Amino acid sequence: ESKGAGRARLCFFAPEMRQRIIDAARMEHALREAVSRQQLSVHLQPQFSLPESGEPQLCGAEALLRWHDPQLGMVSPATFIPIAEESGLILELGHWVLEQVCRELAAMTARGYALPMAVNVSQVQFRSSEFVPQVTRLLAQHDFAPELLRMEITESLATDDEAAMLEKIDQLAALGLSFSIDDFGIGYSNLSRLRRMPLKELKIDRSFINDLSHEESPDTHTTGNEIVRAMLMMASALSLDVVAEGVEETEQLEVLRRMGCSRVQGYLLGRPRPMAEVIGDAEARLSKG
Ligand code: C2E
Ligand code: MG
Ligand code: MG
Ligand code: MG
């Protein structure tokens, strides 16, 4: 129906673009409402240590933000975290998640047992000059061993403003917190920089775990195994713990076990669930002995 080619191009792209901008604006508005109406919650996904033989053992949990909107339903963090980052709302959300986790760690500590917890920290949050003072304040307000709290950051975090970033990490590590590189393998890694960071852990991105298969499989698949094996060797050389993310199948778990991977996380062993449920289960298991 359009006459000129230029006009046809505009007609083709403009409505889509406009829709995307409207969606993002609407979502940002809804997200702001959600914060004030307390429609956000923290879920925990259990993490397990993987012995050479025998059952995986619960060894920690990752805090994952959840947003349930009455109209939109469950909104995935993959959708709303980027919007929160662009709008700056992530500063508030990130602090809220940290606060929930600190409060829970203190409550568990008071009951005599605490499960180590990991929190995802956005690049935007980390860059804020308020971040280190806020975390310092949270640690002062809540009584628990800081070693119980781990911060997951991504490799992209390590790409900008290197000196400032390293300094912040050092300051927080000096308080006793530990650091983990999330989604390892899909970003731009600067290995010499990784080595200079006081890291405790690498989390192998689930795309690599997805590619794992039994050694006997056709060799088109075995390269996936070699990549994971190389990551495990590197982590070992750097004295880092490793968590394999996104373990969904028993076969993947067994391949990882044979490779000597020490920790796993994934739907096979436990999905993210409300914080109180996961902690309740952990404490029930503990009291059974
Ligand atoms: P992530 O930190 O890499 O978290 C792991 C994601 O993988 C979670 O998705 C988890 O539910 C999912 N997952 C775990 N096991 C499996 C599995 O076996 N199979 C599959 N397919 N997926 C699995 P979720 O909760 O949707 O979060 C997505 C991302 O959103 C997170 O990736 C993290 O980058 C971000 N995010 C979530 N909560 C927060 C938060 O509180 N703050 C910040 N800054 N980012 C967050
Ligand atoms: Mg994470
Ligand atoms: Mg990850
Ligand atoms: Mg991530």
PDB file of N, CA and C in Angstrom, residues 150-242:
ATOM      1  N   ARG A 150      27.478 -14.255  49.583  1.00  0.00           N
ATOM      2  CA  ARG A 150      28.288 -14.235  48.363  1.00  0.00           C
ATOM      3  C   ARG A 150      27.622 -13.342  47.326  1.00  0.00           C
ATOM      4  N   MET A 151      28.441 -12.573  46.610  1.00  0.00           N
ATOM      5  CA  MET A 151      27.881 -11.721  45.565  1.00  0.00           C
ATOM      6  C   MET A 151      28.221 -12.272  44.197  1.00  0.00           C
ATOM      7  N   GLU A 152      27.196 -12.445  43.378  1.00  0.00           N
ATOM      8  CA  GLU A 152      27.410 -12.910  42.007  1.00  0.00           C
ATOM      9  C   GLU A 152      27.456 -11.714  41.078  1.00  0.00           C
ATOM     10  N   ILE A 153      28.569 -11.589  40.382  1.00  0.00           N
ATOM     11  CA  ILE A 153      28.710 -10.516  39.407  1.00  0.00           C
ATOM     12  C   ILE A 153      29.015 -11.157  38.054  1.00  0.00           C
ATOM     13  N   THR A 154      28.796 -10.418  36.981  1.00  0.00           N
ATOM     14  CA  THR A 154      29.056 -11.012  35.669  1.00  0.00           C
ATOM     15  C   THR A 154      30.370 -10.502  35.095  1.00  0.00           C
ATOM     16  N   GLU A 155      30.845 -11.215  34.092  1.00  0.00           N
ATOM     17  CA  GLU A 155      32.121 -10.832  33.486  1.00  0.00           C
ATOM     18  C   GLU A 155      32.077  -9.437  32.892  1.00  0.00           C
ATOM     19  N   SER A 156      30.903  -9.044  32.377  1.00  0.00           N
ATOM     20  CA  SER A 156      30.792  -7.717  31.762  1.00  0.00           C
ATOM     21  C   SER A 156      31.074  -6.629  32.807  1.00  0.00           C
ATOM     22  N   LEU A 157      30.764  -6.958  34.072  1.00  0.00           N
ATOM     23  CA  LEU A 157      31.055  -6.024  35.157  1.00  0.00           C
ATOM     24  C   LEU A 157      32.532  -5.682  35.167  1.00  0.00           C
ATOM     25  N   ALA A 158      33.318  -6.661  34.804  1.00  0.00           N
ATOM     26  CA  ALA A 158      34.761  -6.485  34.880  1.00  0.00           C
ATOM     27  C   ALA A 158      35.316  -5.697  33.705  1.00  0.00           C
ATOM     28  N   THR A 159      34.442  -5.276  32.774  1.00  0.00           N
ATOM     29  CA  THR A 159      34.995  -4.626  31.590  1.00  0.00           C
ATOM     30  C   THR A 159      35.080  -3.108  31.697  1.00  0.00           C
ATOM     31  N   ASP A 160      34.259  -2.487  32.575  1.00  0.00           N
ATOM     32  CA  ASP A 160      34.393  -1.030  32.606  1.00  0.00           C
ATOM     33  C   ASP A 160      34.922  -0.551  33.956  1.00  0.00           C
ATOM     34  N   ASP A 161      35.610   0.548  33.900  1.00  0.00           N
ATOM     35  CA  ASP A 161      36.067   1.216  35.108  1.00  0.00           C
ATOM     36  C   ASP A 161      36.800   0.257  36.048  1.00  0.00           C
ATOM     37  N   GLU A 162      37.830  -0.353  35.485  1.00  0.00           N
ATOM     38  CA  GLU A 162      38.518  -1.447  36.169  1.00  0.00           C
ATOM     39  C   GLU A 162      39.026  -1.104  37.573  1.00  0.00           C
ATOM     40  N   ALA A 163      39.742   0.011  37.693  1.00  0.00           N
ATOM     41  CA  ALA A 163      40.365   0.324  38.981  1.00  0.00           C
ATOM     42  C   ALA A 163      39.319   0.497  40.079  1.00  0.00           C
ATOM     43  N   ALA A 164      38.264   1.245  39.760  1.00  0.00           N
ATOM     44  CA  ALA A 164      37.209   1.508  40.749  1.00  0.00           C
ATOM     45  C   ALA A 164      36.529   0.205  41.148  1.00  0.00           C
ATOM     46  N   MET A 165      36.323  -0.655  40.135  1.00  0.00           N
ATOM     47  CA  MET A 165      35.642  -1.904  40.414  1.00  0.00           C
ATOM     48  C   MET A 165      36.466  -2.808  41.326  1.00  0.00           C
ATOM     49  N   LEU A 166      37.754  -2.911  40.998  1.00  0.00           N
ATOM     50  CA  LEU A 166      38.630  -3.753  41.816  1.00  0.00           C
ATOM     51  C   LEU A 166      38.705  -3.233  43.252  1.00  0.00           C
ATOM     52  N   GLU A 167      38.703  -1.916  43.381  1.00  0.00           N
ATOM     53  CA  GLU A 167      38.782  -1.334  44.715  1.00  0.00           C
ATOM     54  C   GLU A 167      37.535  -1.672  45.536  1.00  0.00           C
ATOM     55  N   LYS A 168      36.367  -1.575  44.890  1.00  0.00           N
ATOM     56  CA  LYS A 168      35.121  -1.910  45.599  1.00  0.00           C
ATOM     57  C   LYS A 168      35.096  -3.377  46.003  1.00  0.00           C
ATOM     58  N   ILE A 169      35.513  -4.220  45.092  1.00  0.00           N
ATOM     59  CA  ILE A 169      35.525  -5.647  45.407  1.00  0.00           C
ATOM     60  C   ILE A 169      36.458  -5.913  46.581  1.00  0.00           C
ATOM     61  N   ASP A 170      37.616  -5.268  46.570  1.00  0.00           N
ATOM     62  CA  ASP A 170      38.564  -5.442  47.680  1.00  0.00           C
ATOM     63  C   ASP A 170      37.962  -4.970  49.008  1.00  0.00           C
ATOM     64  N   GLN A 171      37.283  -3.824  48.952  1.00  0.00           N
ATOM     65  CA  GLN A 171      36.670  -3.299  50.183  1.00  0.00           C
ATOM     66  C   GLN A 171      35.641  -4.270  50.743  1.00  0.00           C
ATOM     67  N   LEU A 172      34.818  -4.814  49.845  1.00  0.00           N
ATOM     68  CA  LEU A 172      33.769  -5.736  50.309  1.00  0.00           C
ATOM     69  C   LEU A 172      34.360  -7.070  50.750  1.00  0.00           C
ATOM     70  N   ALA A 173      35.398  -7.511  50.045  1.00  0.00           N
ATOM     71  CA  ALA A 173      36.053  -8.761  50.445  1.00  0.00           C
ATOM     72  C   ALA A 173      36.700  -8.598  51.820  1.00  0.00           C
ATOM     73  N   ALA A 174      37.201  -7.391  52.095  1.00  0.00           N
ATOM     74  CA  ALA A 174      37.819  -7.132  53.400  1.00  0.00           C
ATOM     75  C   ALA A 174      36.792  -7.230  54.527  1.00  0.00           C
ATOM     76  N   LEU A 175      35.532  -6.998  54.185  1.00  0.00           N
ATOM     77  CA  LEU A 175      34.464  -7.150  55.189  1.00  0.00           C
ATOM     78  C   LEU A 175      34.108  -8.621  55.413  1.00  0.00           C
ATOM     79  N   GLY A 176      34.645  -9.489  54.547  1.00  0.00           N
ATOM     80  CA  GLY A 176      34.393 -10.917  54.706  1.00  0.00           C
ATOM     81  C   GLY A 176      33.461 -11.505  53.656  1.00  0.00           C
ATOM     82  N   LEU A 177      32.922 -10.655  52.769  1.00  0.00           N
ATOM     83  CA  LEU A 177      32.028 -11.150  51.720  1.00  0.00           C
ATOM     84  C   LEU A 177      32.836 -11.872  50.653  1.00  0.00           C
ATOM     85  N   SER A 178      32.191 -12.769  49.933  1.00  0.00           N
ATOM     86  CA  SER A 178      32.920 -13.429  48.857  1.00  0.00           C
ATOM     87  C   SER A 178      32.257 -13.160  47.506  1.00  0.00           C
ATOM     88  N   PHE A 179      33.034 -13.365  46.443  1.00  0.00           N
ATOM     89  CA  PHE A 179      32.573 -13.024  45.096  1.00  0.00           C
ATOM     90  C   PHE A 179      32.619 -14.212  44.156  1.00  0.00           C
ATOM     91  N   SER A 180      31.642 -14.194  43.270  1.00  0.00           N
ATOM     92  CA  SER A 180      31.482 -15.274  42.312  1.00  0.00           C
ATOM     93  C   SER A 180      31.258 -14.669  40.929  1.00  0.00           C
ATOM     94  N   ILE A 181      31.842 -15.266  39.900  1.00  0.00           N
ATOM     95  CA  ILE A 181      31.562 -14.814  38.534  1.00  0.00           C
ATOM     96  C   ILE A 181      30.410 -15.648  37.990  1.00  0.00           C
ATOM     97  N   ASP A 182      29.310 -14.973  37.686  1.00  0.00           N
ATOM     98  CA  ASP A 182      28.095 -15.625  37.204  1.00  0.00           C
ATOM     99  C   ASP A 182      28.161 -15.787  35.681  1.00  0.00           C
ATOM    100  N   ASP A 183      27.443 -16.764  35.169  1.00  0.00           N
ATOM    101  CA  ASP A 183      27.327 -16.976  33.716  1.00  0.00           C
ATOM    102  C   ASP A 183      28.704 -17.056  33.061  1.00  0.00           C
ATOM    103  N   PHE A 184      29.649 -17.671  33.751  1.00  0.00           N
ATOM    104  CA  PHE A 184      31.021 -17.700  33.235  1.00  0.00           C
ATOM    105  C   PHE A 184      31.090 -18.403  31.875  1.00  0.00           C
ATOM    106  N   GLY A 185      31.853 -17.805  30.975  1.00  0.00           N
ATOM    107  CA  GLY A 185      32.077 -18.410  29.676  1.00  0.00           C
ATOM    108  C   GLY A 185      31.343 -17.744  28.533  1.00  0.00           C
ATOM    109  N   ILE A 186      30.329 -16.937  28.845  1.00  0.00           N
ATOM    110  CA  ILE A 186      29.605 -16.297  27.744  1.00  0.00           C
ATOM    111  C   ILE A 186      29.950 -14.812  27.597  1.00  0.00           C
ATOM    112  N   GLY A 187      30.728 -14.266  28.524  1.00  0.00           N
ATOM    113  CA  GLY A 187      31.103 -12.853  28.420  1.00  0.00           C
ATOM    114  C   GLY A 187      32.517 -12.723  27.897  1.00  0.00           C
ATOM    115  N   TYR A 188      33.054 -11.516  28.016  1.00  0.00           N
ATOM    116  CA  TYR A 188      34.442 -11.316  27.626  1.00  0.00           C
ATOM    117  C   TYR A 188      35.301 -11.462  28.860  1.00  0.00           C
ATOM    118  N   SER A 189      36.053 -12.538  28.941  1.00  0.00           N
ATOM    119  CA  SER A 189      36.862 -12.732  30.127  1.00  0.00           C
ATOM    120  C   SER A 189      38.241 -12.142  29.939  1.00  0.00           C
ATOM    121  N   ASN A 190      38.670 -11.464  30.955  1.00  0.00           N
ATOM    122  CA  ASN A 190      40.048 -11.034  30.994  1.00  0.00           C
ATOM    123  C   ASN A 190      40.666 -11.848  32.119  1.00  0.00           C
ATOM    124  N   LEU A 191      41.381 -12.885  31.738  1.00  0.00           N
ATOM    125  CA  LEU A 191      41.829 -13.853  32.741  1.00  0.00           C
ATOM    126  C   LEU A 191      42.798 -13.255  33.741  1.00  0.00           C
ATOM    127  N   SER A 192      43.638 -12.330  33.280  1.00  0.00           N
ATOM    128  CA  SER A 192      44.605 -11.761  34.228  1.00  0.00           C
ATOM    129  C   SER A 192      43.873 -10.899  35.254  1.00  0.00           C
ATOM    130  N   ARG A 193      42.796 -10.268  34.812  1.00  0.00           N
ATOM    131  CA  ARG A 193      41.996  -9.478  35.746  1.00  0.00           C
ATOM    132  C   ARG A 193      41.258 -10.389  36.727  1.00  0.00           C
ATOM    133  N   LEU A 194      40.708 -11.478  36.189  1.00  0.00           N
ATOM    134  CA  LEU A 194      40.037 -12.441  37.076  1.00  0.00           C
ATOM    135  C   LEU A 194      40.973 -12.889  38.182  1.00  0.00           C
ATOM    136  N   ARG A 195      42.241 -13.091  37.793  1.00  0.00           N
ATOM    137  CA  ARG A 195      43.214 -13.581  38.752  1.00  0.00           C
ATOM    138  C   ARG A 195      43.486 -12.557  39.849  1.00  0.00           C
ATOM    139  N   ARG A 196      43.358 -11.274  39.489  1.00  0.00           N
ATOM    140  CA  ARG A 196      43.635 -10.222  40.472  1.00  0.00           C
ATOM    141  C   ARG A 196      42.450  -9.940  41.393  1.00  0.00           C
ATOM    142  N   MET A 197      41.277 -10.483  41.041  1.00  0.00           N
ATOM    143  CA  MET A 197      40.106 -10.263  41.885  1.00  0.00           C
ATOM    144  C   MET A 197      40.074 -11.303  43.002  1.00  0.00           C
ATOM    145  N   PRO A 198      39.650 -10.900  44.212  1.00  0.00           N
ATOM    146  CA  PRO A 198      39.563 -11.882  45.304  1.00  0.00           C
ATOM    147  C   PRO A 198      38.317 -12.747  45.126  1.00  0.00           C
ATOM    148  N   LEU A 199      38.336 -13.576  44.077  1.00  0.00           N
ATOM    149  CA  LEU A 199      37.177 -14.413  43.764  1.00  0.00           C
ATOM    150  C   LEU A 199      37.192 -15.699  44.564  1.00  0.00           C
ATOM    151  N   LYS A 200      35.993 -16.236  44.795  1.00  0.00           N
ATOM    152  CA  LYS A 200      35.871 -17.519  45.463  1.00  0.00           C
ATOM    153  C   LYS A 200      35.381 -18.581  44.478  1.00  0.00           C
ATOM    154  N   GLU A 201      34.670 -18.143  43.443  1.00  0.00           N
ATOM    155  CA  GLU A 201      33.869 -19.098  42.685  1.00  0.00           C
ATOM    156  C   GLU A 201      33.613 -18.658  41.243  1.00  0.00           C
ATOM    157  N   LEU A 202      33.513 -19.657  40.365  1.00  0.00           N
ATOM    158  CA  LEU A 202      33.034 -19.438  38.999  1.00  0.00           C
ATOM    159  C   LEU A 202      31.755 -20.241  38.827  1.00  0.00           C
ATOM    160  N   LYS A 203      30.760 -19.621  38.199  1.00  0.00           N
ATOM    161  CA  LYS A 203      29.551 -20.371  37.887  1.00  0.00           C
ATOM    162  C   LYS A 203      29.503 -20.590  36.382  1.00  0.00           C
ATOM    163  N   ILE A 204      29.637 -21.830  35.991  1.00  0.00           N
ATOM    164  CA  ILE A 204      29.670 -22.147  34.562  1.00  0.00           C
ATOM    165  C   ILE A 204      28.273 -21.954  33.974  1.00  0.00           C
ATOM    166  N   ASP A 205      28.186 -21.114  32.951  1.00  0.00           N
ATOM    167  CA  ASP A 205      26.891 -20.784  32.372  1.00  0.00           C
ATOM    168  C   ASP A 205      26.146 -22.036  31.914  1.00  0.00           C
ATOM    169  N   ARG A 206      24.830 -21.997  32.076  1.00  0.00           N
ATOM    170  CA  ARG A 206      24.060 -23.207  31.810  1.00  0.00           C
ATOM    171  C   ARG A 206      24.071 -23.636  30.346  1.00  0.00           C
ATOM    172  N   SER A 207      24.404 -22.732  29.431  1.00  0.00           N
ATOM    173  CA  SER A 207      24.475 -23.139  28.023  1.00  0.00           C
ATOM    174  C   SER A 207      25.528 -24.233  27.832  1.00  0.00           C
ATOM    175  N   PHE A 208      26.603 -24.206  28.614  1.00  0.00           N
ATOM    176  CA  PHE A 208      27.655 -25.230  28.495  1.00  0.00           C
ATOM    177  C   PHE A 208      27.200 -26.552  29.119  1.00  0.00           C
ATOM    178  N   ILE A 209      26.432 -26.441  30.191  1.00  0.00           N
ATOM    179  CA  ILE A 209      25.949 -27.647  30.871  1.00  0.00           C
ATOM    180  C   ILE A 209      24.928 -28.352  29.984  1.00  0.00           C
ATOM    181  N   ASN A 210      24.158 -27.537  29.292  1.00  0.00           N
ATOM    182  CA  ASN A 210      23.174 -28.029  28.338  1.00  0.00           C
ATOM    183  C   ASN A 210      23.810 -28.887  27.244  1.00  0.00           C
ATOM    184  N   ASP A 211      25.046 -28.544  26.879  1.00  0.00           N
ATOM    185  CA  ASP A 211      25.768 -29.252  25.810  1.00  0.00           C
ATOM    186  C   ASP A 211      26.473 -30.518  26.284  1.00  0.00           C
ATOM    187  N   LEU A 212      26.430 -30.775  27.580  1.00  0.00           N
ATOM    188  CA  LEU A 212      27.152 -31.955  28.087  1.00  0.00           C
ATOM    189  C   LEU A 212      26.480 -33.237  27.646  1.00  0.00           C
ATOM    190  N   SER A 213      27.302 -34.241  27.378  1.00  0.00           N
ATOM    191  CA  SER A 213      26.726 -35.549  27.078  1.00  0.00           C
ATOM    192  C   SER A 213      27.730 -36.616  27.469  1.00  0.00           C
ATOM    193  N   HIS A 214      27.252 -37.856  27.480  1.00  0.00           N
ATOM    194  CA  HIS A 214      28.152 -38.954  27.805  1.00  0.00           C
ATOM    195  C   HIS A 214      29.291 -39.048  26.807  1.00  0.00           C
ATOM    196  N   GLU A 215      30.427 -39.418  27.311  1.00  0.00           N
ATOM    197  CA  GLU A 215      31.635 -39.567  26.501  1.00  0.00           C
ATOM    198  C   GLU A 215      31.421 -40.414  25.247  1.00  0.00           C
ATOM    199  N   GLU A 216      30.535 -41.405  25.366  1.00  0.00           N
ATOM    200  CA  GLU A 216      30.318 -42.350  24.255  1.00  0.00           C
ATOM    201  C   GLU A 216      29.560 -41.714  23.093  1.00  0.00           C
ATOM    202  N   SER A 217      28.949 -40.548  23.328  1.00  0.00           N
ATOM    203  CA  SER A 217      28.124 -39.934  22.292  1.00  0.00           C
ATOM    204  C   SER A 217      28.950 -39.546  21.069  1.00  0.00           C
ATOM    205  N   PRO A 218      28.290 -39.352  19.917  1.00  0.00           N
ATOM    206  CA  PRO A 218      29.010 -38.944  18.704  1.00  0.00           C
ATOM    207  C   PRO A 218      29.840 -37.684  18.965  1.00  0.00           C
ATOM    208  N   ASP A 219      31.014 -37.578  18.324  1.00  0.00           N
ATOM    209  CA  ASP A 219      31.944 -36.509  18.711  1.00  0.00           C
ATOM    210  C   ASP A 219      31.477 -35.082  18.422  1.00  0.00           C
ATOM    211  N   THR A 220      30.384 -34.916  17.681  1.00  0.00           N
ATOM    212  CA  THR A 220      29.835 -33.571  17.530  1.00  0.00           C
ATOM    213  C   THR A 220      29.430 -33.014  18.887  1.00  0.00           C
ATOM    214  N   HIS A 221      29.151 -33.901  19.846  1.00  0.00           N
ATOM    215  CA  HIS A 221      28.706 -33.429  21.160  1.00  0.00           C
ATOM    216  C   HIS A 221      29.845 -33.327  22.164  1.00  0.00           C
ATOM    217  N   THR A 222      30.923 -34.052  21.922  1.00  0.00           N
ATOM    218  CA  THR A 222      31.936 -34.135  22.974  1.00  0.00           C
ATOM    219  C   THR A 222      32.714 -32.841  23.154  1.00  0.00           C
ATOM    220  N   THR A 223      32.724 -31.941  22.145  1.00  0.00           N
ATOM    221  CA  THR A 223      33.410 -30.672  22.332  1.00  0.00           C
ATOM    222  C   THR A 223      32.825 -29.912  23.516  1.00  0.00           C
ATOM    223  N   GLY A 224      31.507 -30.062  23.721  1.00  0.00           N
ATOM    224  CA  GLY A 224      30.860 -29.431  24.884  1.00  0.00           C
ATOM    225  C   GLY A 224      31.506 -29.912  26.164  1.00  0.00           C
ATOM    226  N   ASN A 225      31.777 -31.198  26.244  1.00  0.00           N
ATOM    227  CA  ASN A 225      32.426 -31.753  27.436  1.00  0.00           C
ATOM    228  C   ASN A 225      33.826 -31.178  27.607  1.00  0.00           C
ATOM    229  N   GLU A 226      34.550 -31.040  26.502  1.00  0.00           N
ATOM    230  CA  GLU A 226      35.924 -30.535  26.592  1.00  0.00           C
ATOM    231  C   GLU A 226      35.955 -29.098  27.107  1.00  0.00           C
ATOM    232  N   ILE A 227      34.986 -28.297  26.697  1.00  0.00           N
ATOM    233  CA  ILE A 227      34.946 -26.908  27.163  1.00  0.00           C
ATOM    234  C   ILE A 227      34.725 -26.870  28.671  1.00  0.00           C
ATOM    235  N   VAL A 228      33.788 -27.682  29.146  1.00  0.00           N
ATOM    236  CA  VAL A 228      33.514 -27.711  30.589  1.00  0.00           C
ATOM    237  C   VAL A 228      34.739 -28.224  31.341  1.00  0.00           C
ATOM    238  N   ARG A 229      35.364 -29.268  30.772  1.00  0.00           N
ATOM    239  CA  ARG A 229      36.558 -29.811  31.421  1.00  0.00           C
ATOM    240  C   ARG A 229      37.655 -28.730  31.522  1.00  0.00           C
ATOM    241  N   ALA A 230      37.809 -27.958  30.464  1.00  0.00           N
ATOM    242  CA  ALA A 230      38.822 -26.895  30.466  1.00  0.00           C
ATOM    243  C   ALA A 230      38.496 -25.825  31.515  1.00  0.00           C
ATOM    244  N   MET A 231      37.216 -25.508  31.638  1.00  0.00           N
ATOM    245  CA  MET A 231      36.815 -24.519  32.654  1.00  0.00           C
ATOM    246  C   MET A 231      37.101 -25.042  34.058  1.00  0.00           C
ATOM    247  N   LEU A 232      36.835 -26.320  34.275  1.00  0.00           N
ATOM    248  CA  LEU A 232      37.095 -26.916  35.589  1.00  0.00           C
ATOM    249  C   LEU A 232      38.587 -26.893  35.904  1.00  0.00           C
ATOM    250  N   MET A 233      39.408 -27.161  34.876  1.00  0.00           N
ATOM    251  CA  MET A 233      40.859 -27.138  35.082  1.00  0.00           C
ATOM    252  C   MET A 233      41.335 -25.737  35.408  1.00  0.00           C
ATOM    253  N   MET A 234      40.769 -24.776  34.687  1.00  0.00           N
ATOM    254  CA  MET A 234      41.173 -23.398  34.933  1.00  0.00           C
ATOM    255  C   MET A 234      40.799 -22.978  36.353  1.00  0.00           C
ATOM    256  N   ALA A 235      39.571 -23.303  36.752  1.00  0.00           N
ATOM    257  CA  ALA A 235      39.123 -22.955  38.108  1.00  0.00           C
ATOM    258  C   ALA A 235      40.035 -23.595  39.150  1.00  0.00           C
ATOM    259  N   SER A 236      40.392 -24.828  38.894  1.00  0.00           N
ATOM    260  CA  SER A 236      41.256 -25.525  39.834  1.00  0.00           C
ATOM    261  C   SER A 236      42.636 -24.861  39.905  1.00  0.00           C
ATOM    262  N   ALA A 237      43.153 -24.456  38.735  1.00  0.00           N
ATOM    263  CA  ALA A 237      44.455 -23.783  38.705  1.00  0.00           C
ATOM    264  C   ALA A 237      44.414 -22.458  39.466  1.00  0.00           C
ATOM    265  N   LEU A 238      43.253 -21.810  39.444  1.00  0.00           N
ATOM    266  CA  LEU A 238      43.109 -20.524  40.144  1.00  0.00           C
ATOM    267  C   LEU A 238      42.583 -20.712  41.573  1.00  0.00           C
ATOM    268  N   SER A 239      42.465 -21.976  42.010  1.00  0.00           N
ATOM    269  CA  SER A 239      41.921 -22.308  43.344  1.00  0.00           C
ATOM    270  C   SER A 239      40.532 -21.737  43.584  1.00  0.00           C
ATOM    271  N   LEU A 240      39.693 -21.842  42.576  1.00  0.00           N
ATOM    272  CA  LEU A 240      38.325 -21.344  42.726  1.00  0.00           C
ATOM    273  C   LEU A 240      37.336 -22.500  42.829  1.00  0.00           C
ATOM    274  N   ASP A 241      36.279 -22.296  43.607  1.00  0.00           N
ATOM    275  CA  ASP A 241      35.159 -23.237  43.590  1.00  0.00           C
ATOM    276  C   ASP A 241      34.441 -23.094  42.259  1.00  0.00           C
ATOM    277  N   VAL A 242      33.736 -24.139  41.873  1.00  0.00           N
ATOM    278  CA  VAL A 242      32.966 -24.072  40.635  1.00  0.00           C
ATOM    279  C   VAL A 242      31.539 -24.512  40.912  1.00  0.00           C
TER     280      VAL A 242
END
